[in-house]
Amino acid sequence: MNPATKPPASPARLTWECNIRLLREPLLLGSVVKAFAIVYLLMALLMGVIFLGQGEWRVWLDMLWLFALVTGALLVLSVLIMLLIFRNRMDASFILDKRRAFCQLYGRDAQQMAPYARWLGFLLGKPQLGGKFNKLVRQAVEYDWAQISAAHYQAQRYRIVLRNGWRTLLILYCPAPRYAEIAAFVERHIKAAHPPRQPRPASPLPRILWRSVLIVLASASLFALPYPFEQDVFFLIFLLCFGFATAWILSLLGYAVLFGVLWSLGEILYTGFHQRPATFHFSGMPDHYSGFDLLFGDEWLALALTLAGLTYLAWDAWQAVRGRNPSMLERDYGAERRDD
């Protein structure tokens, strides 16, 4: 081949900066709305399990309206923060190299308020307020190419959306003249990180959703406990919240689930074997009775259903704390921890 016609070597590193108009980015606004929608659904689900389990569906419907108002107010507050603090814009610095995709977001207008945040923290006796404000206005994320399973190219808007198996990781806002160069760089490195013969991992989302449903059903089984084994609704809330947190955030929170299961089982066993004096005495009848003596027919089935639910919660938490069933967040950052 003639050296004069040899194509130029592809760069080993790309860097660029851009200014992002926050309220003009449908992908960004969509992610904010989606985040608040997920929070609303989780609150509705938690309260639904509690109130519907007690037969108070009207109270649950009233709570849905209250949750909608609170979530809507927080969404409006987020938009106001974008407008008043960030002035509807953030600057972004991107770095792509052979190992990773890096992005740092920082608000120049918001950074001018950092001294006021430090003084406010000093006056309130919270000197860490200034540091927290700096973290808010300057954030950095990076992902190895092995963590990125796909890229969605939006040539008309000069955007590249980097995704893993279940969510958006990073949006590359590209300068129009360099979009083709950046897109080719991204495509090449994603293909290099995922060879064609190597099957890409399936999305963990269906599995984690099924696991979440089982956690809800297992926690709600406490409502099936017959008299005199009923337990405070606190146990339901405790097991449900920590069960969700174990599945989605941190596996070590499974220890809290194990504690809750053992406590609940302890109450069941105590109630079942504890002898109580009989209120009325009849000839040939025992003077004392236990909680198990009061169970008949379907009540034994209800107790067995609750024990099955507690068994699943204990098994799921034990698998999590042993590292055999990592949370969704840990799956996302597992490759990054291994590289560190």
Short mmCIF file of C-alpha atoms in Angstrom, two decimals:
data_model
loop_
_atom_site.label_atom_id
_atom_site.label_comp_id
_atom_site.label_asym_id
_atom_site.label_seq_id
_atom_site.Cartn_x
_atom_site.Cartn_y
_atom_site.Cartn_z
CA MET A 1 0.00 0.00 0.00
CA ASN A 2 1.23 3.45 -0.82
CA PRO A 3 2.11 5.28 2.42
CA ALA A 4 0.50 8.38 1.01
CA THR A 5 -2.88 6.64 0.86
CA LYS A 6 -2.60 4.94 4.25
CA PRO A 7 -5.53 5.98 6.49
CA PRO A 8 -4.60 8.06 9.52
CA ALA A 9 -4.12 6.12 12.76
CA SER A 10 -7.02 6.31 15.13
CA PRO A 11 -6.33 8.43 18.22
CA ALA A 12 -5.60 6.69 21.52
CA ARG A 13 -7.43 9.36 23.52
CA LEU A 14 -10.24 11.82 22.87
CA THR A 15 -11.04 14.85 25.01
CA TRP A 16 -13.58 17.62 24.64
CA GLU A 17 -15.76 19.98 26.62
CA CYS A 18 -19.30 21.19 26.09
CA ASN A 19 -22.04 23.21 27.74
CA ILE A 20 -25.28 21.41 28.56
CA ARG A 21 -28.61 23.23 28.67
CA LEU A 22 -30.35 21.18 31.34
CA LEU A 23 -34.00 21.84 30.49
CA ARG A 24 -33.36 21.34 26.77
CA GLU A 25 -32.12 17.78 27.18
CA PRO A 26 -35.01 15.29 26.99
CA LEU A 27 -32.77 12.40 28.05
CA LEU A 28 -31.67 14.25 31.18
CA LEU A 29 -35.17 15.41 32.07
CA GLY A 30 -36.51 11.94 31.38
CA SER A 31 -34.01 10.41 33.81
CA VAL A 32 -35.04 12.90 36.53
CA VAL A 33 -38.74 12.19 36.02
CA LYS A 34 -38.04 8.46 35.95
CA ALA A 35 -36.14 8.66 39.24
CA PHE A 36 -39.04 10.41 40.99
CA ALA A 37 -41.51 7.96 39.44
CA ILE A 38 -39.53 5.05 40.88
CA VAL A 39 -39.52 6.69 44.32
CA TYR A 40 -43.29 7.19 44.08
CA LEU A 41 -43.88 3.57 43.05
CA LEU A 42 -41.71 2.26 45.89
CA MET A 43 -43.57 4.36 48.47
CA ALA A 44 -46.93 3.29 47.01
CA LEU A 45 -45.83 -0.35 47.08
CA LEU A 46 -44.60 -0.18 50.66
CA MET A 47 -47.75 1.50 51.94
CA GLY A 48 -49.90 -0.75 49.74
CA VAL A 49 -48.48 -3.89 51.33
CA ILE A 50 -49.14 -2.45 54.79
CA PHE A 51 -52.63 -0.99 54.33
CA LEU A 52 -54.01 -3.52 51.86
CA GLY A 53 -52.80 -6.31 54.12
CA GLN A 54 -54.92 -4.78 56.88
CA GLY A 55 -57.90 -4.30 54.57
CA GLU A 56 -57.65 -0.49 54.62
CA TRP A 57 -57.67 0.12 50.89
CA ARG A 58 -59.38 3.53 51.19
CA VAL A 59 -56.56 4.79 53.40
CA TRP A 60 -54.08 3.51 50.83
CA LEU A 61 -55.83 5.43 48.04
CA ASP A 62 -55.69 8.61 50.12
CA MET A 63 -51.99 7.99 50.71
CA LEU A 64 -51.42 7.69 46.95
CA TRP A 65 -52.70 11.23 46.47
CA LEU A 66 -50.47 12.49 49.29
CA PHE A 67 -47.43 10.71 47.83
CA ALA A 68 -48.21 12.18 44.41
CA LEU A 69 -48.30 15.71 45.86
CA VAL A 70 -45.03 15.22 47.77
CA THR A 71 -43.25 13.65 44.78
CA GLY A 72 -44.55 16.35 42.44
CA ALA A 73 -43.34 19.07 44.84
CA LEU A 74 -39.88 17.51 44.97
CA LEU A 75 -39.80 17.34 41.17
CA VAL A 76 -40.69 21.02 40.91
CA LEU A 77 -38.00 21.78 43.51
CA SER A 78 -35.44 19.93 41.39
CA VAL A 79 -36.37 22.00 38.34
CA LEU A 80 -36.07 25.20 40.40
CA ILE A 81 -32.59 24.13 41.53
CA MET A 82 -31.62 23.66 37.89
CA LEU A 83 -32.89 27.15 37.08
CA LEU A 84 -31.81 29.15 40.15
CA ILE A 85 -28.57 27.49 41.26
CA PHE A 86 -27.24 26.03 38.02
CA ARG A 87 -28.79 28.70 35.75
CA ASN A 88 -30.07 25.93 33.47
CA ARG A 89 -26.59 24.92 32.38
CA MET A 90 -23.67 22.75 33.35
CA ASP A 91 -20.26 22.35 31.79
CA ALA A 92 -19.05 18.86 30.99
CA SER A 93 -15.56 17.54 30.36
CA PHE A 94 -15.22 14.17 28.62
CA ILE A 95 -12.24 11.84 28.28
CA LEU A 96 -12.26 8.63 26.25
CA ASP A 97 -9.22 6.36 26.18
CA LYS A 98 -8.49 2.69 25.65
CA ARG A 99 -9.63 1.79 29.18
CA ARG A 100 -12.58 3.97 30.12
CA ALA A 101 -15.13 6.67 29.42
CA PHE A 102 -14.84 9.57 31.87
CA CYS A 103 -17.12 12.55 32.46
CA GLN A 104 -16.95 15.43 34.90
CA LEU A 105 -19.90 17.77 35.35
CA TYR A 106 -19.49 21.15 37.00
CA GLY A 107 -21.64 24.25 37.25
CA ARG A 108 -19.63 27.44 36.79
CA ASP A 109 -22.45 29.65 38.05
CA ALA A 110 -23.10 27.37 41.01
CA GLN A 111 -19.40 27.33 41.93
CA GLN A 112 -19.58 31.09 42.48
CA MET A 113 -21.94 30.35 45.38
CA ALA A 114 -19.44 28.02 47.08
CA PRO A 115 -18.00 30.74 49.40
CA TYR A 116 -21.52 31.61 50.56
CA ALA A 117 -22.19 27.94 51.26
CA ARG A 118 -19.02 27.75 53.39
CA TRP A 119 -20.03 30.86 55.35
CA LEU A 120 -23.54 29.51 55.83
CA GLY A 121 -22.11 26.24 57.12
CA PHE A 122 -19.89 28.19 59.53
CA LEU A 123 -22.85 30.18 60.85
CA LEU A 124 -24.98 27.06 61.26
CA GLY A 125 -22.18 25.16 62.96
CA LYS A 126 -21.92 22.70 60.04
CA PRO A 127 -18.56 23.31 58.37
CA GLN A 128 -19.03 20.26 56.14
CA LEU A 129 -21.82 22.07 54.27
CA GLY A 130 -19.30 23.77 51.98
CA GLY A 131 -17.72 20.44 51.00
CA LYS A 132 -21.10 18.89 50.31
CA PHE A 133 -22.04 21.85 48.11
CA ASN A 134 -18.82 21.46 46.12
CA LYS A 135 -19.61 17.79 45.54
CA LEU A 136 -23.07 18.77 44.36
CA VAL A 137 -21.81 21.23 41.74
CA ARG A 138 -18.85 19.09 40.60
CA GLN A 139 -19.40 15.41 39.95
CA ALA A 140 -17.28 12.88 38.10
CA VAL A 141 -18.11 9.39 36.83
CA GLU A 142 -16.18 6.86 34.81
CA TYR A 143 -16.86 3.41 33.40
CA ASP A 144 -14.55 0.82 31.92
CA TRP A 145 -15.50 -0.34 28.43
CA ALA A 146 -16.12 -3.81 29.88
CA GLN A 147 -18.93 -2.32 32.00
CA ILE A 148 -20.61 -0.82 28.92
CA SER A 149 -22.57 -3.38 26.95
CA ALA A 150 -24.20 -1.16 24.30
CA ALA A 151 -24.23 2.34 22.84
CA HIS A 152 -27.26 4.06 21.33
CA TYR A 153 -26.27 6.60 18.71
CA GLN A 154 -28.42 9.71 18.23
CA ALA A 155 -26.74 11.38 15.28
CA GLN A 156 -29.42 14.05 14.85
CA ARG A 157 -28.83 15.38 18.37
CA TYR A 158 -25.11 14.45 18.49
CA ARG A 159 -25.61 12.26 21.53
CA ILE A 160 -24.28 8.79 22.39
CA VAL A 161 -26.01 6.91 25.22
CA LEU A 162 -23.83 4.33 26.96
CA ARG A 163 -25.74 1.52 28.67
CA ASN A 164 -25.08 -1.64 30.60
CA GLY A 165 -27.50 -4.55 30.72
CA TRP A 166 -30.32 -2.62 32.37
CA ARG A 167 -29.78 1.15 32.63
CA THR A 168 -28.14 4.22 31.15
CA LEU A 169 -24.65 4.76 32.52
CA LEU A 170 -23.49 7.89 30.72
CA ILE A 171 -24.56 10.26 27.97
CA LEU A 172 -21.82 11.63 25.73
CA TYR A 173 -22.70 15.13 24.51
CA CYS A 174 -20.59 15.48 21.38
CA PRO A 175 -19.55 18.56 19.36
CA ALA A 176 -21.24 18.31 15.97
CA PRO A 177 -17.99 18.36 13.91
CA ARG A 178 -16.49 15.53 16.00
CA TYR A 179 -19.54 13.29 16.36
CA ALA A 180 -18.48 10.77 13.71
CA GLU A 181 -14.98 10.50 15.20
CA ILE A 182 -16.32 9.96 18.72
CA ALA A 183 -18.96 7.45 17.58
CA ALA A 184 -16.33 5.40 15.75
CA PHE A 185 -14.05 5.46 18.80
CA VAL A 186 -16.89 4.28 21.08
CA GLU A 187 -17.98 1.52 18.72
CA ARG A 188 -14.44 0.24 18.30
CA HIS A 189 -13.70 0.04 22.03
CA ILE A 190 -17.03 -1.55 22.95
CA LYS A 191 -16.44 -4.25 20.33
CA ALA A 192 -12.91 -4.77 21.64
CA ALA A 193 -14.21 -5.16 25.20
CA HIS A 194 -16.92 -7.64 24.07
CA PRO A 195 -15.52 -9.97 21.37
CA PRO A 196 -18.15 -11.50 19.05
CA ARG A 197 -17.49 -15.03 20.31
CA GLN A 198 -17.89 -13.94 23.89
CA PRO A 199 -21.59 -13.90 24.82
CA ARG A 200 -22.67 -10.70 26.44
CA PRO A 201 -24.19 -11.08 29.91
CA ALA A 202 -27.95 -11.08 30.02
CA SER A 203 -29.75 -8.18 31.65
CA PRO A 204 -30.05 -8.70 35.42
CA LEU A 205 -33.23 -6.61 35.53
CA PRO A 206 -35.79 -9.46 35.13
CA ARG A 207 -34.05 -11.45 37.85
CA ILE A 208 -33.88 -8.56 40.32
CA LEU A 209 -37.53 -7.67 39.67
CA TRP A 210 -38.57 -11.27 40.33
CA ARG A 211 -36.44 -11.26 43.49
CA SER A 212 -38.15 -8.04 44.61
CA VAL A 213 -41.60 -9.56 44.07
CA LEU A 214 -40.64 -12.57 46.17
CA ILE A 215 -39.37 -10.27 48.94
CA VAL A 216 -42.70 -8.41 48.94
CA LEU A 217 -44.72 -11.63 49.06
CA ALA A 218 -42.50 -13.14 51.75
CA SER A 219 -42.74 -10.02 53.93
CA ALA A 220 -46.50 -9.75 53.40
CA SER A 221 -46.89 -13.33 54.61
CA LEU A 222 -46.71 -11.91 58.15
CA PHE A 223 -50.27 -10.69 57.60
CA ALA A 224 -51.34 -14.34 57.33
CA LEU A 225 -50.43 -15.05 60.95
CA PRO A 226 -53.55 -16.17 62.85
CA TYR A 227 -54.46 -15.30 66.43
CA PRO A 228 -52.58 -15.23 68.80
CA PHE A 229 -49.46 -15.05 66.60
CA GLU A 230 -50.10 -11.61 65.08
CA GLN A 231 -47.05 -9.36 65.05
CA ASP A 232 -46.60 -5.63 64.98
CA VAL A 233 -46.62 -4.06 61.54
CA PHE A 234 -43.13 -2.80 62.35
CA PHE A 235 -41.74 -6.25 61.48
CA LEU A 236 -43.32 -6.07 58.04
CA ILE A 237 -41.89 -2.61 57.36
CA PHE A 238 -38.48 -3.61 58.74
CA LEU A 239 -38.19 -6.79 56.66
CA LEU A 240 -39.58 -5.19 53.51
CA CYS A 241 -37.32 -2.12 53.61
CA PHE A 242 -34.13 -3.98 54.46
CA GLY A 243 -35.01 -6.78 52.03
CA PHE A 244 -35.31 -4.25 49.21
CA ALA A 245 -32.12 -2.49 50.29
CA THR A 246 -30.26 -5.83 50.32
CA ALA A 247 -31.43 -6.63 46.80
CA TRP A 248 -30.85 -3.21 45.25
CA ILE A 249 -28.16 -1.36 47.26
CA LEU A 250 -25.87 -3.30 49.63
CA SER A 251 -25.70 -7.04 50.29
CA LEU A 252 -24.39 -6.60 53.84
CA LEU A 253 -27.77 -5.18 54.83
CA GLY A 254 -28.89 -8.81 54.70
CA TYR A 255 -27.63 -9.11 58.28
CA ALA A 256 -30.47 -6.79 59.33
CA VAL A 257 -32.93 -9.05 57.48
CA LEU A 258 -31.52 -12.09 59.28
CA PHE A 259 -31.94 -10.30 62.61
CA GLY A 260 -35.56 -9.45 61.78
CA VAL A 261 -36.33 -13.02 60.71
CA LEU A 262 -34.81 -14.47 63.90
CA TRP A 263 -36.75 -11.99 66.02
CA SER A 264 -40.00 -12.84 64.26
CA LEU A 265 -39.39 -16.58 64.57
CA GLY A 266 -38.58 -16.11 68.25
CA GLU A 267 -41.93 -14.42 68.81
CA ILE A 268 -43.76 -17.19 66.95
CA LEU A 269 -42.06 -19.92 68.97
CA TYR A 270 -42.61 -18.11 72.26
CA THR A 271 -46.29 -17.55 71.49
CA GLY A 272 -46.67 -21.13 70.32
CA PHE A 273 -45.11 -22.85 73.33
CA HIS A 274 -45.95 -20.39 76.11
CA GLN A 275 -48.49 -21.89 78.51
CA ARG A 276 -51.42 -19.69 79.55
CA PRO A 277 -53.94 -20.40 82.27
CA ALA A 278 -57.42 -21.22 81.01
CA THR A 279 -60.06 -18.62 81.74
CA PHE A 280 -62.80 -21.23 82.19
CA HIS A 281 -62.30 -24.66 83.71
CA PHE A 282 -64.23 -27.70 82.53
CA SER A 283 -64.03 -31.28 83.60
CA GLY A 284 -61.51 -33.23 81.57
CA MET A 285 -60.03 -30.08 79.99
CA PRO A 286 -56.44 -28.91 80.69
CA ASP A 287 -55.90 -25.97 83.00
CA HIS A 288 -53.35 -24.39 80.64
CA TYR A 289 -53.07 -24.01 76.90
CA SER A 290 -50.43 -22.83 74.41
CA GLY A 291 -50.69 -20.76 71.27
CA PHE A 292 -50.43 -23.89 69.11
CA ASP A 293 -53.46 -25.36 70.93
CA LEU A 294 -55.61 -22.55 69.48
CA LEU A 295 -54.86 -23.37 65.84
CA PHE A 296 -57.39 -25.27 63.77
CA GLY A 297 -57.63 -26.23 60.09
CA ASP A 298 -56.58 -23.42 57.74
CA GLU A 299 -54.84 -21.55 60.55
CA TRP A 300 -52.04 -24.13 60.46
CA LEU A 301 -51.74 -23.49 56.73
CA ALA A 302 -51.53 -19.73 57.36
CA LEU A 303 -48.76 -20.28 59.90
CA ALA A 304 -46.90 -22.55 57.47
CA LEU A 305 -47.21 -19.86 54.76
CA THR A 306 -45.61 -17.29 57.06
CA LEU A 307 -42.81 -19.67 58.01
CA ALA A 308 -42.16 -20.31 54.32
CA GLY A 309 -41.94 -16.55 53.70
CA LEU A 310 -39.52 -16.05 56.58
CA THR A 311 -37.45 -18.99 55.34
CA TYR A 312 -37.12 -17.36 51.91
CA LEU A 313 -36.12 -14.01 53.43
CA ALA A 314 -33.48 -15.72 55.57
CA TRP A 315 -32.14 -17.70 52.59
CA ASP A 316 -32.02 -14.63 50.34
CA ALA A 317 -30.24 -12.57 53.01
CA TRP A 318 -27.76 -15.38 53.75
CA GLN A 319 -26.91 -15.73 50.07
CA ALA A 320 -26.39 -11.96 49.89
CA VAL A 321 -24.08 -11.60 52.89
CA ARG A 322 -21.98 -14.54 51.64
CA GLY A 323 -21.44 -12.73 48.34
CA ARG A 324 -23.40 -15.24 46.25
CA ASN A 325 -26.25 -12.88 45.42
CA PRO A 326 -24.88 -9.31 45.04
CA SER A 327 -27.13 -6.30 44.98
CA MET A 328 -27.98 -4.47 41.77
CA LEU A 329 -25.67 -1.59 42.65
CA GLU A 330 -22.81 -3.98 43.41
CA ARG A 331 -23.30 -5.70 40.06
CA ASP A 332 -22.93 -2.33 38.33
CA TYR A 333 -19.67 -1.48 40.04
CA GLY A 334 -18.25 -4.95 40.43
CA ALA A 335 -15.93 -4.63 37.43
CA GLU A 336 -14.69 -1.29 38.64
CA ARG A 337 -13.86 -2.73 42.10
CA ARG A 338 -11.96 -5.62 40.53
CA ASP A 339 -9.86 -3.20 38.51
CA ASP A 340 -9.08 -1.16 41.62
#
